[in-house]
Tab-separated table of C-alpha atoms and ligand atoms in Angstrom:
chain	number	residue	atom	x	y	z
A	1461	MET	CA	361.301	223.238	135.447
A	1462	TYR	CA	362.240	226.040	137.887
A	1463	ASP	CA	359.697	226.953	140.562
A	1464	PHE	CA	361.006	228.914	143.553
A	1465	THR	CA	360.838	232.005	145.737
A	1466	TYR	CA	364.082	233.649	146.807
A	1467	THR	CA	364.401	236.483	149.323
A	1468	SER	CA	367.959	237.566	150.096
A	1469	GLN	CA	368.963	238.513	153.643
A	1470	PRO	CA	370.519	241.946	153.958
A	1471	SER	CA	373.972	241.859	155.495
A	1472	LYS	CA	377.370	243.264	154.604
A	1473	VAL	CA	380.148	240.669	154.372
A	1474	ILE	CA	383.846	241.539	154.462
A	1475	PHE	CA	386.257	238.668	153.844
A	1476	ALA	CA	390.048	238.970	153.975
A	1477	ALA	CA	393.071	237.896	155.994
A	1478	GLY	CA	393.623	240.879	158.285
A	1479	ALA	CA	390.059	242.230	157.831
A	1480	LEU	CA	389.760	242.577	161.623
A	1481	ALA	CA	391.691	245.842	161.300
A	1482	ARG	CA	388.572	247.347	159.700
A	1483	VAL	CA	386.334	246.827	162.708
A	1484	GLY	CA	386.416	250.511	163.768
A	1485	GLU	CA	385.488	251.667	160.270
A	1486	GLU	CA	382.565	249.254	160.275
A	1487	VAL	CA	381.307	250.459	163.667
A	1488	GLN	CA	381.312	253.994	162.287
A	1489	ALA	CA	379.651	252.872	159.051
A	1490	LEU	CA	376.700	251.779	161.194
A	1491	GLY	CA	376.565	255.258	162.689
A	1492	ALA	CA	377.589	253.852	166.087
A	1493	GLU	CA	380.024	255.348	168.617
A	1494	LYS	CA	380.166	252.833	171.499
A	1495	ALA	CA	380.648	249.159	170.693
A	1496	LEU	CA	380.393	246.516	173.407
A	1497	VAL	CA	382.639	243.550	172.546
A	1498	LEU	CA	381.137	240.127	173.349
A	1499	CYS	CA	383.044	236.856	173.799
A	1500	THR	CA	383.279	233.661	175.866
A	1501	PRO	CA	385.598	233.631	178.913
A	1502	GLU	CA	388.018	231.521	176.810
A	1503	GLN	CA	388.330	234.216	174.136
A	1504	GLU	CA	388.678	237.233	176.401
A	1505	ALA	CA	392.219	238.004	175.189
A	1506	GLN	CA	391.034	238.078	171.561
A	1507	ALA	CA	388.097	240.336	172.535
A	1508	THR	CA	390.354	242.678	174.523
A	1509	ALA	CA	392.535	243.050	171.428
A	1510	VAL	CA	389.404	244.057	169.482
A	1511	ALA	CA	388.455	246.597	172.171
A	1512	GLU	CA	391.994	248.035	171.956
A	1513	LEU	CA	391.684	248.256	168.205
A	1514	LEU	CA	388.404	250.143	168.641
A	1515	GLY	CA	390.004	252.638	171.041
A	1516	PRO	CA	387.491	255.412	171.849
A	1517	LEU	CA	384.766	253.508	169.983
A	1518	SER	CA	384.927	250.700	172.572
A	1519	ALA	CA	382.414	250.306	175.401
A	1520	GLY	CA	384.494	247.489	176.930
A	1521	VAL	CA	384.297	243.695	176.893
A	1522	PHE	CA	381.508	241.422	178.137
A	1523	ALA	CA	383.104	237.974	178.425
A	1524	GLU	CA	380.225	235.793	179.605
A	1525	ALA	CA	378.941	234.150	176.412
A	1526	LYS	CA	377.985	230.497	176.980
A	1527	MET	CA	376.739	227.582	174.885
A	1528	HIS	CA	372.941	227.717	174.195
A	1529	VAL	CA	372.526	231.312	175.492
A	1530	PRO	CA	371.017	230.949	178.996
A	1531	ILE	CA	368.324	233.613	179.476
A	1532	GLU	CA	370.085	234.906	182.635
A	1533	THR	CA	373.264	235.586	180.620
A	1534	ALA	CA	371.217	237.324	177.927
A	1535	ARG	CA	369.519	239.533	180.539
A	1536	ARG	CA	372.850	240.418	182.178
A	1537	ALA	CA	374.331	241.269	178.780
A	1538	ARG	CA	371.360	243.484	177.850
A	1539	ASP	CA	371.562	245.308	181.219
A	1540	HIS	CA	375.307	245.738	180.839
A	1541	ALA	CA	374.981	247.069	177.279
A	1542	ARG	CA	372.432	249.618	178.519
A	1543	SER	CA	374.537	250.628	181.538
A	1544	VAL	CA	377.640	251.366	179.439
A	1545	GLY	CA	375.600	253.207	176.781
A	1546	ALA	CA	376.482	250.761	173.974
A	1547	ASP	CA	374.875	251.558	170.614
A	1548	CYS	CA	376.366	248.531	168.845
A	1549	ALA	CA	377.739	245.087	169.775
A	1550	VAL	CA	380.744	243.328	168.279
A	1551	ALA	CA	380.523	239.544	168.765
A	1552	ILE	CA	383.874	237.781	168.318
A	1553	GLY	CA	383.705	233.991	168.581
A	1554	GLY	CA	381.611	231.013	167.555
A	1555	GLY	CA	377.879	230.361	167.501
A	1556	SER	CA	377.575	230.832	171.270
A	1557	THR	CA	378.945	234.383	171.192
A	1558	VAL	CA	377.041	235.385	168.066
A	1559	GLY	CA	373.974	233.884	169.790
A	1560	LEU	CA	374.484	236.214	172.755
A	1561	GLY	CA	374.649	239.186	170.386
A	1562	LYS	CA	371.383	238.034	168.829
A	1563	ALA	CA	369.730	237.765	172.246
A	1564	ILE	CA	370.662	241.399	172.938
A	1565	ALA	CA	369.441	242.520	169.496
A	1566	LEU	CA	366.138	240.691	169.929
A	1567	GLU	CA	365.010	243.093	172.640
A	1568	SER	CA	367.024	246.219	171.959
A	1569	SER	CA	367.492	246.180	168.150
A	1570	LEU	CA	371.175	246.985	168.845
A	1571	PRO	CA	373.071	246.425	165.567
A	1572	ILE	CA	375.496	243.491	165.670
A	1573	ILE	CA	378.854	243.155	163.958
A	1574	ALA	CA	379.817	239.476	163.953
A	1575	ILE	CA	383.411	238.279	163.724
A	1576	PRO	CA	383.175	234.474	163.455
A	1577	THR	CA	386.059	232.349	164.694
A	1578	THR	CA	384.426	228.929	164.096
A	1579	TYR	CA	382.528	227.535	161.091
A	1580	ALA	CA	379.082	227.256	162.760
A	1581	GLY	CA	377.441	229.844	160.473
A	1582	SER	CA	375.142	231.596	162.958
A	1583	GLU	CA	376.385	235.022	161.786
A	1584	MET	CA	374.495	234.604	158.480
A	1585	THR	CA	371.116	233.640	159.942
A	1586	PRO	CA	368.151	235.443	161.508
A	1587	ILE	CA	367.717	232.425	163.824
A	1588	TYR	CA	368.160	232.892	167.573
A	1589	GLY	CA	368.122	230.442	170.494
A	1590	LEU	CA	367.523	231.093	174.186
A	1591	THR	CA	367.572	228.571	177.034
A	1592	GLU	CA	365.218	228.977	179.977
A	1593	ASP	CA	364.586	226.362	182.696
A	1594	GLY	CA	366.621	223.818	180.713
A	1595	LEU	CA	364.527	224.277	177.548
A	1596	LYS	CA	366.027	225.845	174.440
A	1597	ARG	CA	363.573	227.758	172.293
A	1598	THR	CA	364.553	228.965	168.852
A	1599	GLY	CA	362.922	231.488	166.574
A	1600	ARG	CA	363.472	233.689	163.541
A	1601	ASP	CA	363.550	237.467	163.714
A	1602	ALA	CA	365.050	239.846	161.178
A	1603	ARG	CA	366.338	242.081	164.014
A	1604	VAL	CA	368.907	239.490	165.117
A	1605	LEU	CA	370.643	239.104	161.744
A	1606	PRO	CA	374.093	240.725	162.128
A	1607	LYS	CA	374.324	243.913	160.057
A	1608	THR	CA	377.989	243.340	159.226
A	1609	VAL	CA	380.100	240.182	159.231
A	1610	ILE	CA	383.886	240.349	159.219
A	1611	TYR	CA	385.472	237.066	158.145
A	1612	ASP	CA	389.183	237.016	158.918
A	1613	PRO	CA	390.790	233.569	158.489
A	1614	MET	CA	393.696	234.607	160.714
A	1615	LEU	CA	391.333	234.554	163.702
A	1616	SER	CA	390.310	230.930	163.239
A	1617	SER	CA	393.964	229.808	163.297
A	1618	SER	CA	393.701	229.452	167.080
A	1619	LEU	CA	390.696	227.121	166.831
A	1620	PRO	CA	391.992	223.683	167.933
A	1621	LEU	CA	392.235	221.243	165.040
A	1622	GLY	CA	389.675	218.750	166.426
A	1623	LEU	CA	387.131	221.539	166.920
A	1624	SER	CA	387.916	222.921	163.457
A	1625	PHE	CA	387.089	219.547	161.888
A	1626	VAL	CA	383.757	218.990	163.642
A	1627	SER	CA	382.825	222.648	163.150
A	1628	GLY	CA	383.520	222.305	159.419
A	1629	LEU	CA	381.295	219.215	159.233
A	1630	ASN	CA	378.620	221.152	161.127
A	1631	ALA	CA	378.744	223.742	158.325
A	1632	ILE	CA	378.594	221.023	155.646
A	1633	ALA	CA	375.379	219.788	157.323
A	1634	HIS	CA	373.681	223.173	156.677
A	1635	ALA	CA	374.530	222.994	152.986
A	1636	ALA	CA	373.615	219.317	152.636
A	1637	GLU	CA	370.140	219.830	154.091
A	1638	GLY	CA	369.762	223.088	152.152
A	1639	LEU	CA	370.175	221.105	148.937
A	1640	TYR	CA	366.986	219.132	149.619
A	1641	ALA	CA	365.096	221.870	151.486
A	1642	ARG	CA	361.384	222.155	150.760
A	1643	ASP	CA	361.844	225.884	150.110
A	1644	GLY	CA	365.214	225.499	148.363
A	1645	ASN	CA	366.188	227.589	145.359
A	1646	PRO	CA	368.917	227.520	142.686
A	1647	VAL	CA	370.997	230.314	144.258
A	1648	MET	CA	371.204	228.485	147.575
A	1649	SER	CA	372.017	225.212	145.796
A	1650	LEU	CA	374.987	226.875	144.072
A	1651	MET	CA	376.197	228.250	147.380
A	1652	ALA	CA	375.633	224.921	149.142
A	1653	GLU	CA	377.566	222.855	146.641
A	1654	ASP	CA	380.475	225.271	146.535
A	1655	GLY	CA	380.412	225.590	150.327
A	1656	ILE	CA	380.791	221.812	150.740
A	1657	ARG	CA	383.586	221.766	148.157
A	1658	ALA	CA	385.473	224.624	149.851
A	1659	LEU	CA	385.150	223.040	153.288
A	1660	ALA	CA	386.235	219.584	152.114
A	1661	THR	CA	389.301	221.150	150.468
A	1662	GLY	CA	390.070	223.394	153.439
A	1663	LEU	CA	389.614	220.687	156.093
A	1664	ARG	CA	391.872	218.289	154.180
A	1665	GLY	CA	394.395	221.095	153.776
A	1666	LEU	CA	394.361	221.739	157.528
A	1667	LYS	CA	394.856	218.045	158.255
A	1668	THR	CA	398.000	218.092	156.115
A	1669	ASP	CA	399.246	221.411	157.457
A	1670	PRO	CA	397.472	222.863	160.517
A	1671	GLN	CA	399.215	226.238	160.033
A	1672	ASN	CA	398.058	226.665	156.435
A	1673	LEU	CA	396.280	230.047	156.221
A	1674	SER	CA	394.996	229.339	152.743
A	1675	ALA	CA	393.245	226.195	154.082
A	1676	ARG	CA	391.762	228.311	156.904
A	1677	SER	CA	390.551	230.744	154.262
A	1678	ASP	CA	388.891	227.904	152.287
A	1679	CYS	CA	387.166	226.656	155.438
A	1680	LEU	CA	385.902	230.099	156.417
A	1681	TYR	CA	384.735	230.813	152.871
A	1682	GLY	CA	382.837	227.500	152.935
A	1683	ALA	CA	381.399	228.392	156.335
A	1684	TRP	CA	380.089	231.673	154.931
A	1685	LEU	CA	378.363	229.895	152.044
A	1686	CYS	CA	376.931	227.142	154.242
A	1687	GLY	CA	375.798	229.629	156.919
A	1688	SER	CA	374.009	231.643	154.216
A	1689	VAL	CA	372.162	228.492	153.144
A	1690	LEU	CA	371.090	227.879	156.750
A	1691	GLY	CA	369.813	231.456	156.936
A	1692	HIS	CA	367.758	231.265	153.756
A	1693	VAL	CA	366.081	227.853	153.604
A	1694	GLY	CA	364.503	225.367	156.020
A	1695	MET	CA	366.303	222.367	157.469
A	1696	ALA	CA	365.020	218.795	157.984
A	1697	LEU	CA	365.712	215.482	159.783
A	1698	HIS	CA	369.406	216.025	160.453
A	1699	HIS	CA	369.052	219.418	162.160
A	1700	LYS	CA	365.952	218.393	164.144
A	1701	LEU	CA	367.691	215.249	165.343
A	1702	CYS	CA	370.832	217.126	166.405
A	1703	HIS	CA	368.673	219.721	168.172
A	1704	THR	CA	366.992	216.893	170.132
A	1705	LEU	CA	370.297	215.202	170.975
A	1706	GLY	CA	371.992	218.451	171.986
A	1707	GLY	CA	369.062	219.876	173.932
A	1708	SER	CA	367.797	216.763	175.739
A	1709	PHE	CA	371.055	214.886	176.286
A	1710	ASN	CA	373.471	217.784	176.520
A	1711	LEU	CA	375.724	216.548	173.718
A	1712	PRO	CA	378.316	218.906	172.199
A	1713	HIS	CA	376.869	220.757	169.196
A	1714	ALA	CA	379.421	220.436	166.410
A	1715	GLU	CA	380.496	216.860	167.288
A	1716	THR	CA	376.870	215.696	167.255
A	1717	HIS	CA	376.343	217.201	163.789
A	1718	ALA	CA	379.547	215.653	162.494
A	1719	ILE	CA	378.595	212.147	163.701
A	1720	VAL	CA	374.906	212.150	162.690
A	1721	LEU	CA	375.208	213.703	159.205
A	1722	PRO	CA	376.228	210.591	157.170
A	1723	HIS	CA	373.345	208.628	158.709
A	1724	ALA	CA	370.774	211.374	158.093
A	1725	LEU	CA	371.942	211.601	154.463
A	1726	ALA	CA	371.666	207.830	154.039
A	1727	TYR	CA	368.122	208.015	155.464
A	1728	ASN	CA	367.147	210.630	152.875
A	1729	SER	CA	369.220	209.389	149.961
A	1730	ASP	CA	366.431	207.769	147.920
A	1731	ALA	CA	364.168	210.792	148.366
A	1732	ALA	CA	366.640	213.473	147.238
A	1733	HIS	CA	368.669	212.233	144.285
A	1734	ASP	CA	369.754	215.591	142.897
A	1735	ALA	CA	370.920	216.821	146.324
A	1736	MET	CA	372.879	213.612	146.935
A	1737	ASN	CA	374.574	213.850	143.531
A	1738	ARG	CA	375.634	217.420	144.249
A	1739	ILE	CA	376.954	216.563	147.729
A	1740	ALA	CA	378.906	213.586	146.368
A	1741	ARG	CA	380.314	215.695	143.511
A	1742	ALA	CA	381.418	218.430	145.939
A	1743	LEU	CA	383.169	215.852	148.123
A	1744	GLY	CA	384.775	214.068	145.187
A	1745	SER	CA	383.030	210.865	146.246
A	1746	GLU	CA	380.727	208.288	144.630
A	1747	ASN	CA	378.127	208.585	147.355
A	1748	ALA	CA	377.030	211.532	149.538
A	1749	ALA	CA	376.522	209.695	152.852
A	1750	LEU	CA	379.661	207.569	152.478
A	1751	GLY	CA	381.625	210.609	151.314
A	1752	VAL	CA	380.779	212.534	154.497
A	1753	PHE	CA	381.487	209.461	156.648
A	1754	GLU	CA	384.866	208.912	155.011
A	1755	LEU	CA	385.768	212.587	155.371
A	1756	GLY	CA	384.990	212.298	159.108
A	1757	ARG	CA	387.199	209.197	159.354
A	1758	GLU	CA	389.995	210.948	157.484
A	1759	LEU	CA	389.786	213.819	159.987
A	1760	ASN	CA	389.643	211.476	163.002
A	1761	ILE	CA	386.442	212.912	164.425
A	1762	PRO	CA	384.801	210.956	167.272
A	1763	SER	CA	383.330	207.965	165.501
A	1764	GLY	CA	380.044	207.498	167.372
A	1765	LEU	CA	377.605	209.182	169.777
A	1766	ARG	CA	378.844	206.805	172.470
A	1767	GLU	CA	382.196	208.600	172.382
A	1768	ILE	CA	380.650	211.991	173.162
A	1769	GLY	CA	378.568	211.127	176.216
A	1770	MET	CA	375.342	209.561	174.866
A	1771	GLN	CA	374.054	206.554	176.823
A	1772	GLU	CA	372.769	203.622	174.765
A	1773	SER	CA	369.812	203.362	177.160
A	1774	ASP	CA	368.695	206.863	176.062
A	1775	LEU	CA	368.367	205.986	172.359
A	1776	ASP	CA	364.698	204.950	172.653
A	1777	ARG	CA	363.844	208.218	174.406
A	1778	ALA	CA	365.759	210.211	171.765
A	1779	CYS	CA	363.720	208.421	169.106
A	1780	ASP	CA	360.443	209.228	170.938
A	1781	ILE	CA	361.363	212.913	171.260
A	1782	ALA	CA	362.367	213.127	167.592
A	1783	LEU	CA	359.021	211.597	166.582
A	1784	ALA	CA	356.937	213.719	168.964
A	1785	ASN	CA	356.944	216.925	166.899
A	1786	PRO	CA	356.378	216.075	163.246
A	1787	TYR	CA	358.293	218.190	160.725
A	1788	TRP	CA	358.945	218.183	157.017
A	1789	ASN	CA	361.595	215.838	155.591
A	1790	PRO	CA	362.017	214.554	152.035
A	1791	ARG	CA	361.343	211.018	153.330
A	1792	PRO	CA	358.644	210.443	155.977
A	1793	ILE	CA	360.074	210.022	159.476
A	1794	GLU	CA	359.283	206.496	160.676
A	1795	ARG	CA	360.137	204.881	163.995
A	1796	GLU	CA	361.977	201.753	162.908
A	1797	PRO	CA	364.447	203.267	160.427
A	1798	LEU	CA	364.948	206.268	162.705
A	1799	ARG	CA	365.780	203.982	165.632
A	1800	SER	CA	368.276	202.095	163.428
A	1801	LEU	CA	369.814	205.399	162.334
A	1802	LEU	CA	370.340	206.388	165.982
A	1803	GLN	CA	371.825	202.986	166.824
A	1804	ASP	CA	374.259	203.203	163.896
A	1805	ALA	CA	375.254	206.752	164.843
A	1806	TRP	CA	375.788	205.613	168.437
A	1807	ASN	CA	377.949	202.652	167.391
A	1808	GLY	CA	379.913	204.695	164.860
A	1809	LYS	CA	379.006	202.300	162.027
A	1810	PRO	CA	379.150	203.359	158.381
A	1811	PRO	CA	375.834	204.718	157.060
A	1812	ARG	CA	373.430	202.218	155.414
A	1813	VAL	CA	373.602	203.094	151.749
B	402	LIG	P1	381.017	227.802	170.448
B	402	LIG	O1	380.710	229.157	169.998
B	402	LIG	O2	380.282	227.274	171.637
B	402	LIG	O3	382.589	227.693	170.699
B	402	LIG	C1	383.162	226.529	171.293
B	402	LIG	C2	384.404	226.908	172.093
B	402	LIG	O4	385.444	227.254	171.189
B	402	LIG	C3	384.189	228.133	172.981
B	402	LIG	O5	384.865	227.938	174.186
B	402	LIG	C4	384.835	229.253	172.176
B	402	LIG	O6	385.261	230.332	172.970
B	402	LIG	C5	385.994	228.514	171.540
B	402	LIG	N1	386.491	229.141	170.332
B	402	LIG	C6	385.787	229.622	169.287
B	402	LIG	N2	386.601	230.096	168.338
B	402	LIG	C7	387.874	229.934	168.775
B	402	LIG	C8	389.133	230.223	168.232
B	402	LIG	N3	389.298	230.727	167.018
B	402	LIG	N4	390.219	229.934	168.980
B	402	LIG	C9	390.093	229.355	170.185
B	402	LIG	N5	388.907	229.041	170.752
B	402	LIG	C10	387.806	229.327	170.053
B	402	LIG	O7	380.818	226.704	169.285
B	402	LIG	P2	380.083	226.779	167.875
B	402	LIG	O8	380.055	225.379	167.390
B	402	LIG	O9	380.655	227.823	167.023
B	402	LIG	O10	378.615	227.249	168.223
B	402	LIG	C11	377.673	226.366	168.819
B	402	LIG	C12	376.446	227.131	169.244
B	402	LIG	O11	375.970	227.948	168.179
B	402	LIG	C13	375.280	226.195	169.595
B	402	LIG	O12	374.608	226.705	170.731
B	402	LIG	C14	374.389	226.254	168.375
B	402	LIG	O13	373.040	225.971	168.662
B	402	LIG	C15	374.606	227.676	167.921
B	402	LIG	N6	374.359	227.880	166.471
B	402	LIG	C16	373.357	228.711	166.121
B	402	LIG	C17	373.096	228.949	164.785
B	402	LIG	C18	371.996	229.897	164.391
B	402	LIG	O14	371.780	230.109	163.213
B	402	LIG	N7	371.315	230.493	165.329
B	402	LIG	C19	373.867	228.330	163.797
B	402	LIG	C20	374.902	227.476	164.181
B	402	LIG	C21	375.143	227.265	165.536
């Protein structure tokens, strides 16, 4: 029997190869006249091309976006936006750049146009993160949700293949946990299942032919769906665990998600049958956790946390931190199975199904 509450998030989404060309139109559609373009130092050339495309609508480029949005960077960006008279920000890049746009919007309500070039999904969520004194705090605020999102698969073609694969699995994690979310709803479940299917198809297509634009389009379409799920419903064990591992042990975001996901799904498998069936079906596999693990193997992602800088001696502490702040999960979080999950993820073993 259906029983749900669904509130949709208001944002305009434009999806097409070549859609970047419409950025000026979209700045004007927001009633803005001076758009500050945000990016990481690595993507400055791409951002400069956007500023050129904007012509007189450009307020220049701010190329200091960094992973986890340090508060000092956010303050500098806000001051810079004010000093150049920006009335809009265009964030071109991954979750780190979109995160910087959100940090500006949080205090100034400056409208954000996001142009995602990874599959992280931040552009579809009202969730922000800011890091101060080594501690990352996250929150939800409707002001940070980008007003317009331009998805152009041509822009993700430059994303290195390895990063594309782990980023795609990061997106799959949003959909997988959305399928068993406490506040889940049928619309998000449709989007989640199709998002996983599109990403699995697109990632496999990229593995066969890294230049395949249609595969890039599938991946980005999946990222949109999975990012929407992340923006609409709550997450559980997998996301909390990755937040702990990333924040306390400085592990890379997308790789951590890609490695932990099969184990988190195995942990929850008996408590979320319908979700697991849908994940497995979307992957074309018999089992959700094994399906994700095998997809990771197929894509040659790092096989365990030990390969991405986690020390085995830190696993007990990671377990303590993950247990310290209780949160909802379909299966209760208990020390012993959680510790085994971390050990398996560290070793790169198959999930226990
Ligand atoms: P990222 O934004 O840190 O990008 C990783 C690197 O790849 C950067 O150097 C970037 O410049 C480069 N890059 C991105 N796109 C490229 C392209 N097309 N070509 C070449 N290089 C490219 O990585 P990410 O995984 O997208 O984002 C991770 C961050 O986003 C984390 O801090 C995470 O917490 C946050 N995040 C937030 C949300 C949210 O809803 N608030 C959701 C997902 C992720």
